[in-house]
Coordinates of C-alpha atoms in Angstrom, one line a residue:
M694 CA 0.0 0.0 0.0
S695 CA 1.4 3.4 -1.0
A696 CA 2.0 6.0 1.7
P697 CA -0.7 8.7 2.0
V698 CA -0.1 12.0 0.2
H699 CA -0.3 15.0 2.4
R700 CA -1.6 18.2 0.8
E701 CA 0.8 21.1 1.2
R702 CA -0.9 23.8 3.4
G703 CA 1.4 26.6 2.1
R704 CA 5.0 27.6 1.5
V705 CA 6.8 29.5 4.3
L706 CA 10.0 31.4 4.1
Y707 CA 11.9 31.4 7.4
V708 CA 14.5 34.2 7.6
D709 CA 17.0 33.7 10.4
D710 CA 20.8 33.8 10.7
D711 CA 20.9 30.7 12.9
P712 CA 20.9 27.7 10.5
G713 CA 20.5 25.2 13.3
L714 CA 17.3 26.9 14.6
G715 CA 16.2 27.2 11.0
R716 CA 16.3 23.5 10.5
L717 CA 14.4 22.9 13.7
V718 CA 11.7 25.3 12.6
Q719 CA 11.6 23.6 9.2
K720 CA 11.1 20.2 10.7
A721 CA 8.4 21.4 13.0
L722 CA 6.5 23.2 10.2
N723 CA 6.9 20.3 7.8
A724 CA 5.1 18.2 10.4
R725 CA 2.2 20.6 10.2
G726 CA 2.0 20.3 6.5
Y727 CA 4.0 23.3 5.4
A728 CA 6.8 23.5 2.9
V729 CA 9.6 25.6 4.4
E730 CA 12.5 27.4 2.7
L731 CA 15.3 29.0 4.7
A732 CA 17.2 32.2 4.2
I733 CA 20.0 33.4 6.6
T734 CA 20.1 37.1 5.6
G735 CA 17.5 39.7 4.8
D736 CA 18.9 40.2 1.2
E737 CA 18.7 36.4 0.6
G738 CA 15.1 36.4 1.8
L739 CA 14.2 39.4 -0.4
A740 CA 15.8 37.7 -3.4
R741 CA 13.8 34.5 -2.8
L742 CA 10.6 36.5 -2.4
S743 CA 11.2 38.3 -5.7
R744 CA 10.8 34.9 -7.5
G745 CA 7.3 34.4 -6.0
G746 CA 5.6 31.3 -4.7
I747 CA 5.9 32.2 -1.0
D748 CA 2.7 32.3 1.1
L749 CA 4.1 33.7 4.3
V750 CA 7.4 35.0 5.8
A751 CA 8.6 34.4 9.3
L752 CA 11.2 37.1 9.9
D753 CA 13.8 37.1 12.7
H754 CA 14.7 40.4 14.4
H755 CA 18.5 40.0 14.9
M756 CA 20.6 39.4 11.8
P757 CA 24.1 40.3 10.9
G758 CA 24.4 44.0 10.0
Q759 CA 20.7 44.7 10.1
T760 CA 17.4 43.8 11.9
G761 CA 14.2 42.5 10.7
L762 CA 12.8 46.0 11.0
D763 CA 15.1 47.0 8.2
V764 CA 13.9 44.2 5.9
L765 CA 10.2 44.4 6.7
P766 CA 9.4 47.6 4.8
A767 CA 11.1 46.1 1.7
I768 CA 8.9 43.0 2.0
R769 CA 5.7 45.0 2.4
A770 CA 6.6 47.2 -0.6
M771 CA 6.7 44.1 -2.9
P772 CA 3.7 43.5 -5.3
F773 CA 1.4 40.9 -3.7
A774 CA 3.5 40.8 -0.6
P775 CA 2.9 37.8 1.6
P776 CA 1.9 38.3 5.3
V777 CA 4.9 38.6 7.7
I778 CA 5.2 37.1 11.2
Y779 CA 7.9 38.8 13.2
V780 CA 10.1 36.6 15.3
T781 CA 12.2 38.2 18.1
G782 CA 14.1 37.1 21.2
S783 CA 14.1 40.6 22.6
E784 CA 12.0 41.1 25.7
D785 CA 11.6 44.8 24.7
S786 CA 7.9 45.1 23.7
R787 CA 8.7 48.1 21.7
V788 CA 10.3 45.8 19.0
A789 CA 7.1 43.9 18.6
V790 CA 5.0 47.1 18.5
A791 CA 7.4 48.6 15.8
A792 CA 7.1 45.4 13.8
L793 CA 3.3 45.5 13.9
K794 CA 3.3 49.2 12.9
A795 CA 5.6 48.4 10.0
G796 CA 3.1 45.8 8.6
A797 CA 3.7 42.5 10.4
V798 CA 0.5 40.6 11.0
D799 CA 1.7 39.0 14.2
Y800 CA 4.8 38.4 16.3
V801 CA 6.2 35.4 18.2
W802 CA 8.7 35.5 21.1
K803 CA 11.7 33.1 21.0
D804 CA 11.9 31.2 24.3
L805 CA 14.4 29.0 26.0
Q806 CA 12.0 26.1 26.6
G807 CA 11.4 25.3 23.0
Q808 CA 7.7 26.3 22.8
F809 CA 8.6 28.9 20.2
R810 CA 8.2 26.5 17.3
E811 CA 4.7 25.4 18.4
L812 CA 3.7 29.0 18.9
L813 CA 5.1 29.9 15.4
G814 CA 3.1 27.1 13.8
E815 CA -0.1 28.4 15.5
A816 CA 0.6 31.9 14.4
I817 CA 1.2 30.8 10.8
D818 CA -2.1 28.8 10.8
T819 CA -4.0 31.9 12.0
A820 CA -2.2 34.3 9.6
L821 CA -2.8 32.2 6.5
R822 CA -6.5 31.7 7.5
Q823 CA -6.9 35.5 7.8
E824 CA -5.0 36.0 4.5
A825 CA -7.3 33.6 2.7
M826 CA -10.3 35.4 4.2
R827 CA -8.9 38.8 3.1
R828 CA -8.3 37.6 -0.4
D829 CA -11.7 36.0 -0.6
K830 CA -13.2 39.3 0.5
E831 CA -11.2 41.3 -2.0
R832 CA -12.2 38.9 -4.8
A833 CA -15.9 39.1 -3.8
E834 CA -15.7 42.9 -3.6
A835 CA -14.0 43.0 -7.1
E836 CA -16.8 40.8 -8.5
V837 CA -19.4 43.0 -7.0
R838 CA -17.7 46.1 -8.5
E839 CA -17.5 44.4 -11.9
A840 CA -21.2 43.4 -11.7
R841 CA -22.1 46.9 -10.7
D842 CA -20.1 48.5 -13.5
R843 CA -21.7 46.1 -16.0
A844 CA -25.1 47.0 -14.7
V845 CA -24.3 50.7 -14.9
M846 CA -23.1 50.3 -18.5
L847 CA -26.2 48.3 -19.4
L848 CA -28.5 50.9 -17.8
R849 CA -26.7 53.7 -19.6
E850 CA -27.2 51.9 -22.9
V851 CA -30.9 51.4 -22.1
N852 CA -31.2 55.1 -21.3
H853 CA -29.4 56.0 -24.6
R854 CA -31.8 53.8 -26.6
V855 CA -34.9 55.1 -24.7
A856 CA -33.8 58.7 -25.3
N857 CA -33.3 58.0 -29.0
S858 CA -36.7 56.2 -29.2
L859 CA -38.5 59.1 -27.5
A860 CA -36.7 61.6 -29.8
L861 CA -38.0 59.6 -32.7
V862 CA -41.6 59.7 -31.3
A863 CA -41.2 63.5 -30.8
A864 CA -40.1 63.9 -34.4
L865 CA -43.0 61.8 -35.7
T866 CA -45.4 63.9 -33.5
H867 CA -43.9 67.1 -35.0
M868 CA -44.4 65.7 -38.5
Q869 CA -48.0 64.9 -37.7
T870 CA -48.5 68.4 -36.3
N871 CA -47.4 69.8 -39.7
A872 CA -49.7 67.4 -41.5
V873 CA -53.0 68.5 -39.7
S874 CA -54.8 71.7 -40.3
D875 CA -57.2 71.8 -37.3
P876 CA -55.8 74.4 -34.8
A877 CA -56.9 72.3 -31.7
A878 CA -55.3 69.2 -33.1
K879 CA -52.1 71.1 -33.8
A880 CA -52.0 72.5 -30.2
A881 CA -52.7 69.1 -28.7
L882 CA -49.9 67.5 -30.7
R883 CA -47.4 70.3 -29.7
E884 CA -48.3 69.7 -26.1
M885 CA -47.7 66.0 -26.5
Q886 CA -44.4 66.7 -28.2
A887 CA -43.4 68.8 -25.2
R888 CA -44.3 66.0 -22.8
I889 CA -42.3 63.5 -24.7
S890 CA -39.3 65.8 -24.8
A891 CA -39.5 66.4 -21.1
I892 CA -39.1 62.6 -20.4
A893 CA -36.5 62.2 -23.2
G894 CA -34.4 64.9 -21.5
I895 CA -34.1 62.8 -18.4
H896 CA -32.8 59.8 -20.3
R897 CA -30.3 61.9 -22.3
R898 CA -28.9 63.2 -19.0
L899 CA -28.7 59.7 -17.6
Y900 CA -26.7 58.1 -20.4
T901 CA -24.2 61.0 -20.4
S902 CA -23.8 61.1 -16.6
D903 CA -21.6 59.0 -14.3
D904 CA -24.6 58.5 -12.0
V905 CA -27.5 56.7 -13.6
E906 CA -29.6 56.8 -10.4
A907 CA -29.9 60.6 -9.9
V908 CA -30.2 63.8 -12.0
E909 CA -28.9 67.3 -11.4
L910 CA -32.3 68.9 -11.3
D911 CA -31.1 72.5 -12.0
A912 CA -29.2 71.5 -15.1
Y913 CA -32.0 69.3 -16.4
L914 CA -34.6 72.1 -15.9
A915 CA -32.3 74.6 -17.6
S916 CA -32.3 72.5 -20.8
L917 CA -36.1 71.7 -20.4
V918 CA -37.0 75.4 -20.1
E919 CA -34.9 76.2 -23.1
E920 CA -36.7 73.6 -25.2
L921 CA -40.1 74.8 -23.9
Q922 CA -39.3 78.4 -24.8
G923 CA -38.1 77.4 -28.3
A924 CA -41.3 75.3 -28.9
M925 CA -43.6 78.0 -27.7
K926 CA -41.9 80.7 -29.7
A927 CA -42.3 78.5 -32.8
A928 CA -46.0 78.3 -31.9
G929 CA -46.3 82.1 -31.8
R930 CA -46.0 82.7 -28.1
D931 CA -42.9 84.6 -27.0
H932 CA -43.1 84.9 -23.2
A933 CA -39.8 84.9 -21.3
I934 CA -39.1 82.0 -18.9
R935 CA -36.8 82.7 -15.9
L936 CA -35.4 79.7 -14.1
I937 CA -34.2 80.1 -10.5
A938 CA -32.9 76.7 -9.3
E939 CA -30.6 75.6 -6.5
P940 CA -28.2 72.7 -7.3
I941 CA -30.3 69.7 -6.2
R942 CA -29.7 66.0 -7.0
L943 CA -33.0 64.1 -7.4
P944 CA -33.7 60.4 -8.0
T945 CA -34.5 59.6 -11.6
D946 CA -38.2 58.7 -11.1
K947 CA -38.8 61.9 -9.2
A948 CA -37.0 64.0 -11.8
V949 CA -39.3 62.6 -14.5
S950 CA -42.4 63.6 -12.5
V951 CA -41.0 67.1 -11.8
G952 CA -40.1 67.6 -15.5
V953 CA -43.6 66.7 -16.6
V954 CA -45.2 69.0 -14.0
V955 CA -43.0 71.9 -15.1
T956 CA -43.9 71.2 -18.7
E957 CA -47.6 71.3 -18.0
L958 CA -47.5 74.4 -15.8
V959 CA -45.3 76.4 -18.1
T960 CA -47.4 75.4 -21.1
N961 CA -50.6 76.5 -19.3
A962 CA -49.0 79.8 -18.4
Y963 CA -48.0 80.3 -22.0
K964 CA -51.6 79.7 -23.2
Y965 CA -53.7 81.3 -20.4
A966 CA -51.6 83.6 -18.2
Y967 CA -51.5 86.8 -20.4
P968 CA -54.1 88.3 -22.7
P969 CA -53.4 88.1 -26.5
D970 CA -50.6 90.5 -27.6
V971 CA -49.4 91.0 -24.1
L972 CA -45.9 89.7 -23.2
G973 CA -45.0 88.6 -19.7
E974 CA -42.6 86.5 -17.6
I975 CA -43.0 83.0 -16.4
R976 CA -40.8 82.0 -13.4
V977 CA -39.8 78.5 -12.4
V978 CA -38.3 78.4 -8.9
V979 CA -36.7 75.3 -7.3
G980 CA -35.0 75.1 -4.0
S981 CA -34.5 73.2 -0.8
D982 CA -37.2 73.5 1.9
G983 CA -35.8 71.9 5.0
A984 CA -33.5 69.0 5.3
E985 CA -34.9 66.7 2.7
S986 CA -37.8 68.6 1.1
V987 CA -37.8 70.3 -2.3
R988 CA -40.1 73.2 -3.2
L989 CA -41.1 73.8 -6.9
T990 CA -43.0 76.9 -7.8
V991 CA -44.2 78.0 -11.3
E992 CA -45.6 81.5 -11.3
D993 CA -46.5 84.4 -13.6
D994 CA -47.8 88.0 -13.4
G995 CA -50.9 87.4 -15.6
I996 CA -54.6 87.5 -15.1
G997 CA -54.4 84.9 -12.3
W998 CA -56.1 81.6 -11.5
S999 CA -56.7 80.2 -8.0
G1000 CA -56.9 76.5 -9.1
E1001 CA -60.6 76.5 -8.3
G1002 CA -63.4 75.9 -10.8
Q1003 CA -63.4 74.2 -14.2
P1004 CA -59.9 73.8 -15.7
R1005 CA -59.3 75.8 -18.9
G1006 CA -58.9 73.7 -22.0
T1007 CA -59.6 70.0 -22.0
G1008 CA -58.4 69.4 -18.4
L1009 CA -55.9 66.8 -19.5
G1010 CA -53.0 68.9 -18.3
S1011 CA -54.6 69.2 -14.9
R1012 CA -55.0 65.4 -14.7
I1013 CA -51.4 64.8 -15.7
V1014 CA -50.1 67.3 -13.1
K1015 CA -52.3 65.6 -10.4
A1016 CA -50.9 62.2 -11.4
M1017 CA -47.3 63.4 -11.3
A1018 CA -47.8 65.1 -8.0
S1019 CA -49.3 61.9 -6.6
N1020 CA -46.1 60.1 -7.8
L1021 CA -44.2 62.6 -5.6
R1022 CA -46.5 61.9 -2.7
S1023 CA -47.6 65.5 -2.8
A1024 CA -50.3 67.8 -4.3
L1025 CA -50.2 71.1 -6.2
V1026 CA -51.2 74.1 -4.2
Y1027 CA -52.3 77.4 -5.8
R1028 CA -51.7 80.6 -3.9
S1029 CA -53.0 84.0 -4.7
D1030 CA -50.7 86.2 -2.6
G1031 CA -50.1 88.6 -5.5
P1032 CA -50.9 89.2 -9.1
G1033 CA -51.0 86.3 -11.5
T1034 CA -50.9 82.6 -10.8
K1035 CA -48.6 80.8 -8.4
A1036 CA -48.5 77.0 -8.2
T1037 CA -46.4 75.3 -5.6
L1038 CA -45.4 71.6 -5.1
L1039 CA -43.6 70.5 -2.0
F1040 CA -42.1 67.0 -2.0
Q1041 CA -39.4 64.9 -0.4
G1042 CA -36.1 64.9 -2.4

């Protein structure tokens, strides 16, 4: 019957200028299943480490012309440096503390009774278990980072495609607008185009941003307001829109709802706030209101509406605003503390 094959538990480099003690350590660690190589100087140990294949270093303190504290930083500076257990016969605890500060994972005292080799073996067992756990943790964290990066790339690609698809729908709506002659139909199609553009703007920002989970609300609203002003000017309405927005980051789903609300309220102000042939200003104001609340206000200086009574037009815009406000767990409030109309939405950011 052949002898049983013992699986090697790891390869240890023992650096000590005492060859006799080195052989005793080698014998003791071989019995525990470790392969042990010996080096009698720090330079010899570093040369062996540079060739790789060492799982742990046991480094003696006293060596000719140097100490282990001189060698330890050079070991730790190596790529993929193995853990180091510091071995010292000095009873000065400051030596052990200095070794730990320099990067040793543990230390073992040499004793006169011979228990040192057993203690070294236990320390090596513990250090290699901890090293395996550390590497497993790093590998798992790397896999999580890679999975997250892949998910972010996929989500960015999805947002890119959604933005392109919405832009195509908006273009088709524009073509349909030009193809119809009924003024009411034209107006309805233009409003639909504005709603589509508001949502497409969110997705454009997401696929060009490093953060696909949140949107810089002030920058998004700036581009949205610019698009709305251009669209309304093309429709024969030339009111000025002034945006006053604090830098606020908002989760994507909330930013979509805010964009649609702003689109509806600004469009209503363009249509109903001022008498024909009278130009005025429409203001969009966004800012923090407390620790986590955001306040959105759209106001004008026109003829005014309190929010009561029958909505002007088809009422579709009012229903859309109500639905978006509900998504934000809020409700639109109209205030008449001055001329014109002032609609405010307070929600959690």
